[in-house]
Short mmCIF file of C-alpha atoms in Angstrom, two decimals:
data_model
loop_
_atom_site.label_atom_id
_atom_site.label_comp_id
_atom_site.label_asym_id
_atom_site.label_seq_id
_atom_site.Cartn_x
_atom_site.Cartn_y
_atom_site.Cartn_z
CA MET A 1 0.75 -62.22 67.54
CA GLU A 2 -0.81 -59.71 65.17
CA GLY A 3 2.63 -58.57 64.02
CA GLU A 4 3.76 -62.14 63.39
CA PHE A 5 0.69 -62.88 61.30
CA ALA A 6 1.18 -59.69 59.30
CA LYS A 7 4.75 -60.81 58.57
CA LEU A 8 3.58 -64.24 57.42
CA LEU A 9 0.90 -62.59 55.32
CA GLU A 10 3.44 -60.32 53.66
CA GLU A 11 5.87 -63.18 52.99
CA SER A 12 3.16 -65.24 51.36
CA PHE A 13 2.42 -62.45 48.87
CA LYS A 14 5.98 -62.68 47.55
CA LYS A 15 5.21 -66.19 46.31
CA LEU A 16 2.66 -65.13 43.76
CA ASN A 17 2.54 -68.46 41.91
CA GLN A 18 1.37 -70.41 44.95
CA GLU A 19 -2.16 -71.74 45.19
CA VAL A 20 -4.19 -73.15 48.02
CA ILE A 21 -4.69 -76.91 47.69
CA THR A 22 -6.97 -79.03 49.86
CA GLY A 23 -5.26 -82.27 50.86
CA THR A 24 -6.08 -85.35 52.93
CA VAL A 25 -4.07 -86.41 55.99
CA VAL A 26 -2.72 -89.93 55.46
CA LYS A 27 -0.23 -90.26 58.30
CA VAL A 28 0.64 -88.41 61.53
CA THR A 29 3.87 -88.62 63.58
CA ASP A 30 5.05 -86.62 66.55
CA ARG A 31 6.78 -84.09 64.29
CA GLU A 32 5.17 -84.36 60.86
CA VAL A 33 1.84 -84.67 59.12
CA PHE A 34 1.80 -86.49 55.76
CA VAL A 35 -0.72 -85.20 53.26
CA ASP A 36 -2.04 -86.54 49.97
CA PHE A 37 -2.56 -83.40 47.91
CA GLY A 38 -2.93 -84.90 44.45
CA TRP A 39 0.69 -85.19 43.38
CA LYS A 40 2.57 -88.45 42.75
CA SER A 41 4.38 -88.11 46.06
CA GLU A 42 2.92 -87.06 49.38
CA GLY A 43 3.65 -83.78 51.11
CA VAL A 44 4.81 -83.04 54.62
CA VAL A 45 3.65 -80.35 57.04
CA PRO A 46 5.43 -79.81 60.38
CA VAL A 47 3.06 -80.42 63.32
CA LYS A 48 4.49 -77.29 64.93
CA GLU A 49 3.29 -75.17 62.03
CA LEU A 50 -0.12 -76.79 61.99
CA GLY A 51 -0.52 -76.10 65.72
CA TYR A 52 -2.36 -79.35 66.48
CA LYS A 53 -2.33 -83.06 65.60
CA PRO A 54 -4.96 -83.86 63.01
CA LYS A 55 -6.50 -87.28 62.41
CA VAL A 56 -5.98 -89.47 59.40
CA GLY A 57 -8.63 -88.56 56.85
CA ASP A 58 -8.88 -84.93 57.92
CA LYS A 59 -8.92 -82.31 55.17
CA ILE A 60 -6.43 -79.45 55.44
CA ASP A 61 -5.54 -76.54 53.16
CA VAL A 62 -1.89 -76.26 52.13
CA CYS A 63 0.36 -74.75 49.52
CA VAL A 64 3.61 -76.13 48.13
CA VAL A 65 6.74 -74.46 49.47
CA GLU A 66 9.28 -76.93 47.98
CA PRO A 67 8.27 -79.49 45.31
CA GLU A 68 10.63 -82.20 46.57
CA THR A 69 12.95 -82.57 49.55
CA GLU A 70 15.87 -85.01 49.91
CA GLU A 71 13.46 -87.52 51.42
CA GLY A 72 11.32 -87.38 48.27
CA TYR A 73 8.38 -85.55 49.83
CA ALA A 74 7.00 -82.15 48.95
CA LEU A 75 7.34 -79.52 51.68
CA LEU A 76 3.92 -78.01 52.39
CA SER A 77 2.78 -75.05 54.44
CA VAL A 78 -0.52 -74.39 56.15
CA ASN A 79 0.57 -70.87 57.20
CA CYS A 80 0.99 -69.93 53.57
CA ALA A 81 -2.49 -71.28 52.78
CA ARG A 82 -3.95 -69.42 55.74
CA SER A 83 -2.26 -66.21 54.60
CA ILE A 84 -3.51 -66.54 51.04
CA LYS A 85 -7.05 -67.29 52.20
CA GLU A 86 -6.89 -64.30 54.54
CA TRP A 87 -5.64 -62.14 51.66
CA GLU A 88 -8.56 -63.27 49.52
CA ARG A 89 -10.98 -62.55 52.36
CA ILE A 90 -9.55 -59.03 52.76
CA ALA A 91 -9.51 -58.51 48.98
CA ASN A 92 -13.19 -59.46 48.72
CA GLU A 93 -14.03 -57.14 51.61
CA ILE A 94 -12.19 -54.08 50.30
CA GLU A 95 -13.39 -54.69 46.73
CA GLU A 96 -16.98 -54.75 47.95
CA ARG A 97 -16.44 -51.68 50.12
CA GLY A 98 -14.64 -49.82 47.33
CA VAL A 99 -12.71 -47.42 49.57
CA VAL A 100 -9.67 -48.11 51.76
CA ARG A 101 -7.50 -46.24 54.24
CA GLY A 102 -3.79 -46.75 54.72
CA VAL A 103 -0.33 -45.23 55.13
CA ILE A 104 2.12 -44.62 52.28
CA LYS A 105 5.15 -46.62 53.41
CA GLN A 106 7.57 -46.90 50.49
CA LYS A 107 8.39 -45.29 47.17
CA VAL A 108 8.80 -47.83 44.37
CA ARG A 109 9.08 -47.70 40.61
CA GLY A 110 6.00 -45.99 39.24
CA GLY A 111 4.36 -45.22 42.57
CA TYR A 112 4.12 -46.19 46.23
CA LYS A 113 3.46 -49.16 48.47
CA VAL A 114 0.60 -48.41 50.83
CA ARG A 115 -0.01 -50.40 54.01
CA LEU A 116 -3.74 -50.76 54.64
CA LYS A 117 -5.21 -50.94 58.11
CA GLU A 118 -6.42 -54.45 57.18
CA GLY A 119 -2.79 -55.59 57.13
CA ILE A 120 -2.01 -55.94 53.43
CA THR A 121 0.19 -53.84 51.17
CA VAL A 122 -1.25 -52.41 47.95
CA PHE A 123 0.07 -50.35 45.05
CA LEU A 124 -0.67 -46.66 44.48
CA PRO A 125 0.51 -45.48 41.02
CA MET A 126 2.18 -42.07 40.98
CA SER A 127 -0.42 -40.83 38.50
CA GLN A 128 -3.19 -41.76 40.95
CA VAL A 129 -1.84 -39.95 44.01
CA ASP A 130 -3.45 -36.55 43.44
CA ILE A 131 -5.39 -34.51 40.91
CA MET A 132 -2.30 -32.36 40.40
CA PRO A 133 1.05 -33.99 39.43
CA VAL A 134 3.26 -35.03 42.35
CA VAL A 135 6.22 -32.63 42.48
CA HIS A 136 7.92 -33.82 45.68
CA PRO A 137 7.41 -37.62 45.99
CA ASP A 138 9.21 -37.96 49.34
CA GLN A 139 6.75 -35.58 50.99
CA TRP A 140 4.01 -38.19 50.61
CA LEU A 141 5.82 -40.87 52.65
CA ASP A 142 4.18 -41.82 55.99
CA ARG A 143 1.06 -39.87 55.04
CA GLU A 144 -2.29 -41.49 55.84
CA ILE A 145 -4.62 -41.47 52.87
CA GLU A 146 -8.04 -42.62 51.78
CA ALA A 147 -8.33 -44.10 48.30
CA LYS A 148 -10.61 -45.95 45.92
CA VAL A 149 -9.95 -49.57 44.91
CA LEU A 150 -9.17 -49.62 41.19
CA SER A 151 -8.47 -53.32 40.64
CA VAL A 152 -7.95 -56.61 42.45
CA ASP A 153 -5.82 -59.25 40.71
CA ARG A 154 -6.40 -62.50 42.57
CA LYS A 155 -3.98 -64.47 40.44
CA ARG A 156 -1.11 -62.11 41.21
CA ARG A 157 -2.60 -61.20 44.59
CA SER A 158 -2.20 -57.50 43.99
CA VAL A 159 -4.45 -54.54 44.60
CA VAL A 160 -4.20 -51.16 42.86
CA ILE A 161 -5.74 -48.10 44.49
CA SER A 162 -6.34 -44.50 43.46
CA ARG A 163 -6.55 -41.46 45.70
CA ARG A 164 -7.05 -39.30 42.62
CA LYS A 165 -10.17 -41.22 41.58
CA LEU A 166 -11.73 -40.68 44.98
CA LEU A 167 -10.91 -36.97 44.90
CA GLU A 168 -12.39 -36.65 41.41
CA GLU A 169 -15.63 -38.35 42.48
CA GLU A 170 -15.90 -36.14 45.56
CA ARG A 171 -15.14 -33.11 43.42
CA ALA A 172 -17.78 -34.06 40.83
CA LYS A 173 -20.37 -34.33 43.59
CA LYS A 174 -19.32 -31.01 45.06
CA ARG A 175 -19.31 -29.43 41.59
CA LYS A 176 -22.95 -30.34 40.97
CA GLU A 177 -23.95 -28.91 44.36
CA THR A 178 -21.99 -25.72 43.69
CA LEU A 179 -23.51 -25.24 40.22
CA LYS A 180 -26.99 -25.34 41.75
CA ARG A 181 -26.00 -22.63 44.22
CA LEU A 182 -24.07 -20.20 41.99
CA LYS A 183 -25.76 -17.38 40.09
CA GLU A 184 -24.65 -15.32 37.12
CA GLY A 185 -23.61 -11.81 38.08
CA GLU A 186 -22.51 -12.60 41.63
CA ILE A 187 -18.98 -12.03 42.92
CA VAL A 188 -17.33 -15.10 44.45
CA GLU A 189 -13.92 -16.16 45.69
CA GLY A 190 -11.85 -18.89 44.06
CA THR A 191 -8.38 -20.43 43.97
CA VAL A 192 -6.02 -19.90 41.04
CA LYS A 193 -5.25 -23.34 39.56
CA ASN A 194 -3.22 -22.38 36.52
CA ILE A 195 -2.06 -19.33 34.57
CA VAL A 196 -1.51 -19.29 30.81
CA ASP A 197 -1.08 -16.60 28.16
CA PHE A 198 -4.78 -16.45 27.37
CA GLY A 199 -6.12 -16.37 30.91
CA ILE A 200 -6.39 -17.57 34.49
CA PHE A 201 -8.00 -20.85 35.51
CA VAL A 202 -9.85 -20.53 38.79
CA ASP A 203 -11.46 -23.19 41.01
CA VAL A 204 -14.69 -21.90 42.54
CA ASP A 205 -15.77 -24.45 45.17
CA GLY A 206 -14.96 -27.38 42.87
CA VAL A 207 -16.13 -25.78 39.61
CA ASP A 208 -13.56 -24.79 36.98
CA GLY A 209 -13.71 -21.27 35.62
CA LEU A 210 -11.68 -19.16 33.20
CA VAL A 211 -10.84 -15.49 33.39
CA HIS A 212 -9.98 -14.63 29.79
CA LYS A 213 -7.14 -12.15 29.32
CA SER A 214 -9.68 -9.62 28.01
CA ASP A 215 -11.37 -9.71 31.42
CA ILE A 216 -8.20 -9.20 33.47
CA SER A 217 -8.19 -5.38 33.60
CA TRP A 218 -10.20 -2.41 32.32
CA SER A 219 -7.07 -0.93 30.81
CA GLY A 220 -6.25 -4.08 28.85
CA LEU A 221 -2.61 -3.59 29.80
CA LYS A 222 -2.34 -6.28 32.45
CA THR A 223 -1.42 -9.88 31.60
CA PRO A 224 -2.63 -12.93 33.55
CA PHE A 225 0.87 -13.25 35.02
CA ASP A 226 0.78 -9.66 36.28
CA VAL A 227 -2.24 -10.07 38.54
CA ALA A 228 -2.11 -13.57 40.08
CA GLN A 229 -0.03 -16.54 41.11
CA ILE A 230 -1.00 -20.21 41.34
CA GLY A 231 -2.60 -20.85 44.72
CA ASP A 232 -3.85 -17.27 45.19
CA ARG A 233 -7.38 -16.68 46.46
CA ILE A 234 -9.00 -14.06 44.22
CA LYS A 235 -12.42 -12.50 43.83
CA VAL A 236 -14.11 -12.91 40.44
CA LYS A 237 -17.47 -12.11 38.91
CA ILE A 238 -19.49 -14.88 37.27
CA LYS A 239 -20.30 -13.66 33.74
CA LYS A 240 -21.84 -16.91 32.55
CA ILE A 241 -22.54 -20.42 33.86
CA GLU A 242 -22.12 -23.10 31.18
CA ARG A 243 -24.12 -25.79 32.95
CA ASP A 244 -23.83 -28.36 30.14
CA LYS A 245 -20.02 -28.14 30.36
CA GLU A 246 -20.02 -27.58 34.14
CA ARG A 247 -17.73 -24.55 33.91
CA LEU A 248 -17.76 -20.81 34.53
CA VAL A 249 -16.90 -17.76 32.47
CA LEU A 250 -15.35 -15.30 34.91
CA SER A 251 -14.20 -11.71 35.05
CA LEU A 252 -11.60 -10.14 37.30
CA LYS A 253 -12.02 -6.56 36.12
CA GLU A 254 -15.78 -6.53 36.73
CA THR A 255 -15.26 -6.96 40.46
CA ARG A 256 -14.38 -3.23 40.33
CA PRO A 257 -16.31 -0.31 38.74
CA ASP A 258 -15.41 0.64 35.19
CA PRO A 259 -13.17 3.74 35.55
CA TRP A 260 -14.49 5.10 32.23
CA GLU A 261 -17.87 5.74 33.82
CA ARG A 262 -16.24 8.68 35.66
CA ILE A 263 -13.17 9.30 33.52
CA GLU A 264 -13.58 13.12 33.59
CA GLU A 265 -13.39 13.02 37.39
CA LEU A 266 -10.13 11.10 37.24
CA PHE A 267 -8.27 12.85 34.42
CA SER A 268 -8.40 16.25 32.72
CA PRO A 269 -6.24 17.98 30.08
CA GLY A 270 -3.12 19.60 31.54
CA GLN A 271 -3.11 17.30 34.58
CA VAL A 272 0.24 15.80 35.58
CA VAL A 273 -0.04 12.04 36.10
CA GLU A 274 2.37 9.26 36.94
CA GLY A 275 2.26 5.96 35.12
CA GLU A 276 4.18 2.77 34.42
CA VAL A 277 5.53 1.96 30.96
CA VAL A 278 4.19 -1.49 30.05
CA LYS A 279 4.36 -1.77 26.25
CA GLU A 280 5.86 -0.06 23.22
CA ASP A 281 5.04 -0.36 19.53
CA ARG A 282 5.79 1.64 16.37
CA LYS A 283 2.93 4.06 17.11
CA GLY A 284 3.99 4.91 20.63
CA VAL A 285 4.22 3.86 24.27
CA TRP A 286 1.48 2.37 26.43
CA VAL A 287 1.36 3.56 30.01
CA TYR A 288 -0.55 2.01 32.91
CA LEU A 289 -2.24 4.85 34.76
CA PRO A 290 -3.95 4.94 38.19
CA ASN A 291 -7.45 3.45 38.47
CA ASP A 292 -6.63 0.82 35.81
CA VAL A 293 -6.74 3.26 32.91
CA ALA A 294 -4.71 2.91 29.70
CA GLY A 295 -2.52 5.85 28.79
CA PHE A 296 -0.91 6.34 25.38
CA LEU A 297 2.11 8.46 24.53
CA PRO A 298 2.43 8.92 20.73
CA ALA A 299 5.83 8.12 19.26
CA GLY A 300 6.34 11.72 18.15
CA ALA A 301 5.82 12.96 21.71
CA VAL A 302 8.99 11.34 23.00
CA PRO A 303 12.02 13.66 22.64
CA LYS A 304 14.96 12.41 20.62
CA GLY A 305 17.53 10.65 22.74
CA VAL A 306 14.99 9.69 25.42
CA LYS A 307 14.52 5.94 25.88
CA LEU A 308 11.73 4.97 28.23
CA LYS A 309 12.41 1.86 30.27
CA TYR A 310 9.95 -1.01 30.58
CA LYS A 311 8.20 -1.21 33.99
CA HIS A 312 9.65 2.13 35.05
CA ARG A 313 7.42 4.95 36.30
CA TYR A 314 7.43 8.40 34.75
CA LYS A 315 5.42 11.60 35.01
CA PHE A 316 3.34 12.69 32.03
CA VAL A 317 0.84 15.42 31.15
CA VAL A 318 -2.70 14.60 30.02
CA ASP A 319 -3.22 15.89 26.49
CA ARG A 320 -6.79 14.71 25.88
CA ILE A 321 -9.25 11.91 26.63
CA ASP A 322 -10.17 9.54 23.80
CA ARG A 323 -13.47 7.99 24.89
CA ASP A 324 -13.99 6.02 21.67
CA LYS A 325 -10.74 4.12 22.07
CA ARG A 326 -10.83 4.18 25.90
CA ARG A 327 -7.39 5.71 26.32
CA VAL A 328 -5.87 8.85 27.81
CA ILE A 329 -3.55 10.57 25.33
CA LEU A 330 -0.40 11.80 27.06
CA LYS A 331 2.37 14.34 26.44
CA TRP A 332 5.92 14.19 27.67
CA GLN A 333 6.17 16.29 30.82
CA GLU A 334 9.59 17.77 30.06
CA GLU A 335 8.21 19.03 26.74
CA GLU A 336 5.32 20.70 28.56
CA ARG A 337 7.72 22.40 30.96
CA ARG A 338 9.67 24.01 28.13
CA LYS A 339 6.59 25.81 26.82
#
C-alpha cells in the first residue's frame, strides 16, 4: 500500500499546474459521484477512487484531471488532491525541520533527483553536492546523503536541497571550535587541499591555512609541487593565527631544525658531497644538498663541454660556506681530482 501511494504521489507531482479544489457532492450513483466545484459544468469522481459513498452535500477535495469528457462533465480526482495535500504537509514539515535525508536516485540536467525517506523526490543541484567540485557524477548515485533545504516552491511543488550548505555550516562550527584550541608555534597535522605556484593550502581540522613557498624548505630550492600532493596528510607549524579572517599562516620547513644552526657539522671545505641539480641560471647551477641545504656551483666551475642534467645527482667538492647568503659554494669534483 505504501508503494502504491508513493507512485500516486509521484504521478501527481508531474501535473504541476493542478490545484486542490473543495467541491460539494450533488449526486451519487453506484459508480460515480457528481461534484459541484465552481465550474459551469459539474465534475465526476469514480466511487472506486473515493473509496466510499459520500452523501449529497458532503464537501470533498478534488483536482481536475480532464476539463471535459464526452459526456460534458469534468473528470476529477481525489487521489490527486490527497497526494498534493500530502506533498504540502511533507513540504511544511521538512521546511520547518531544515534538514533532510535521502538517496541520490537519478542524474538529471544540472544535478540529481534525490528520493527522501518521506516519499517525495527533490532536486540537488550539481554545485550543491559537495564543497569540492564533483569530478565523477556517477559515483554519487545510490548514495545516502543528508542535506539542507534551500527552497520550497509550492506553486511548482518542487524542493531544492544542498548537501554543500550543510557541510559548510558544520565546517564553520568546527572551524570556530578549532580556532579556540589552536596555538601559535605548535606543530599540527593537516590535509593538503590545493597546490599552487605560490604555496600549499592545508586544512587543519576545518581551518584553512597556507604554507607560502618561502616556508616550504630551508634551502629555498623546493617548490610546493615537489613536497606534497592533494590529499596528503602533512605536519606543519602554525606561524600565525589570523582570527579575524579565520585562517592560518603555516610553515613546513619549521617542523624541522634549521640546518644552518649546525652547518659546520654538516659541511666543511674539501668534503665530497652528492647533490641534485634543481635550477640553473647565468651565474651558475643550484644544487639540492642533504639536510635541505642549498648548494651553488658557479658557472665558471663547470668544465667546458659538461652539461649538467636537471634532477640528476652528481658528486661535488665543498669549496666554502657562505653564511650570509645561506649557501654552500661547490667545486666540480673532476676538477678537484686533476689537481
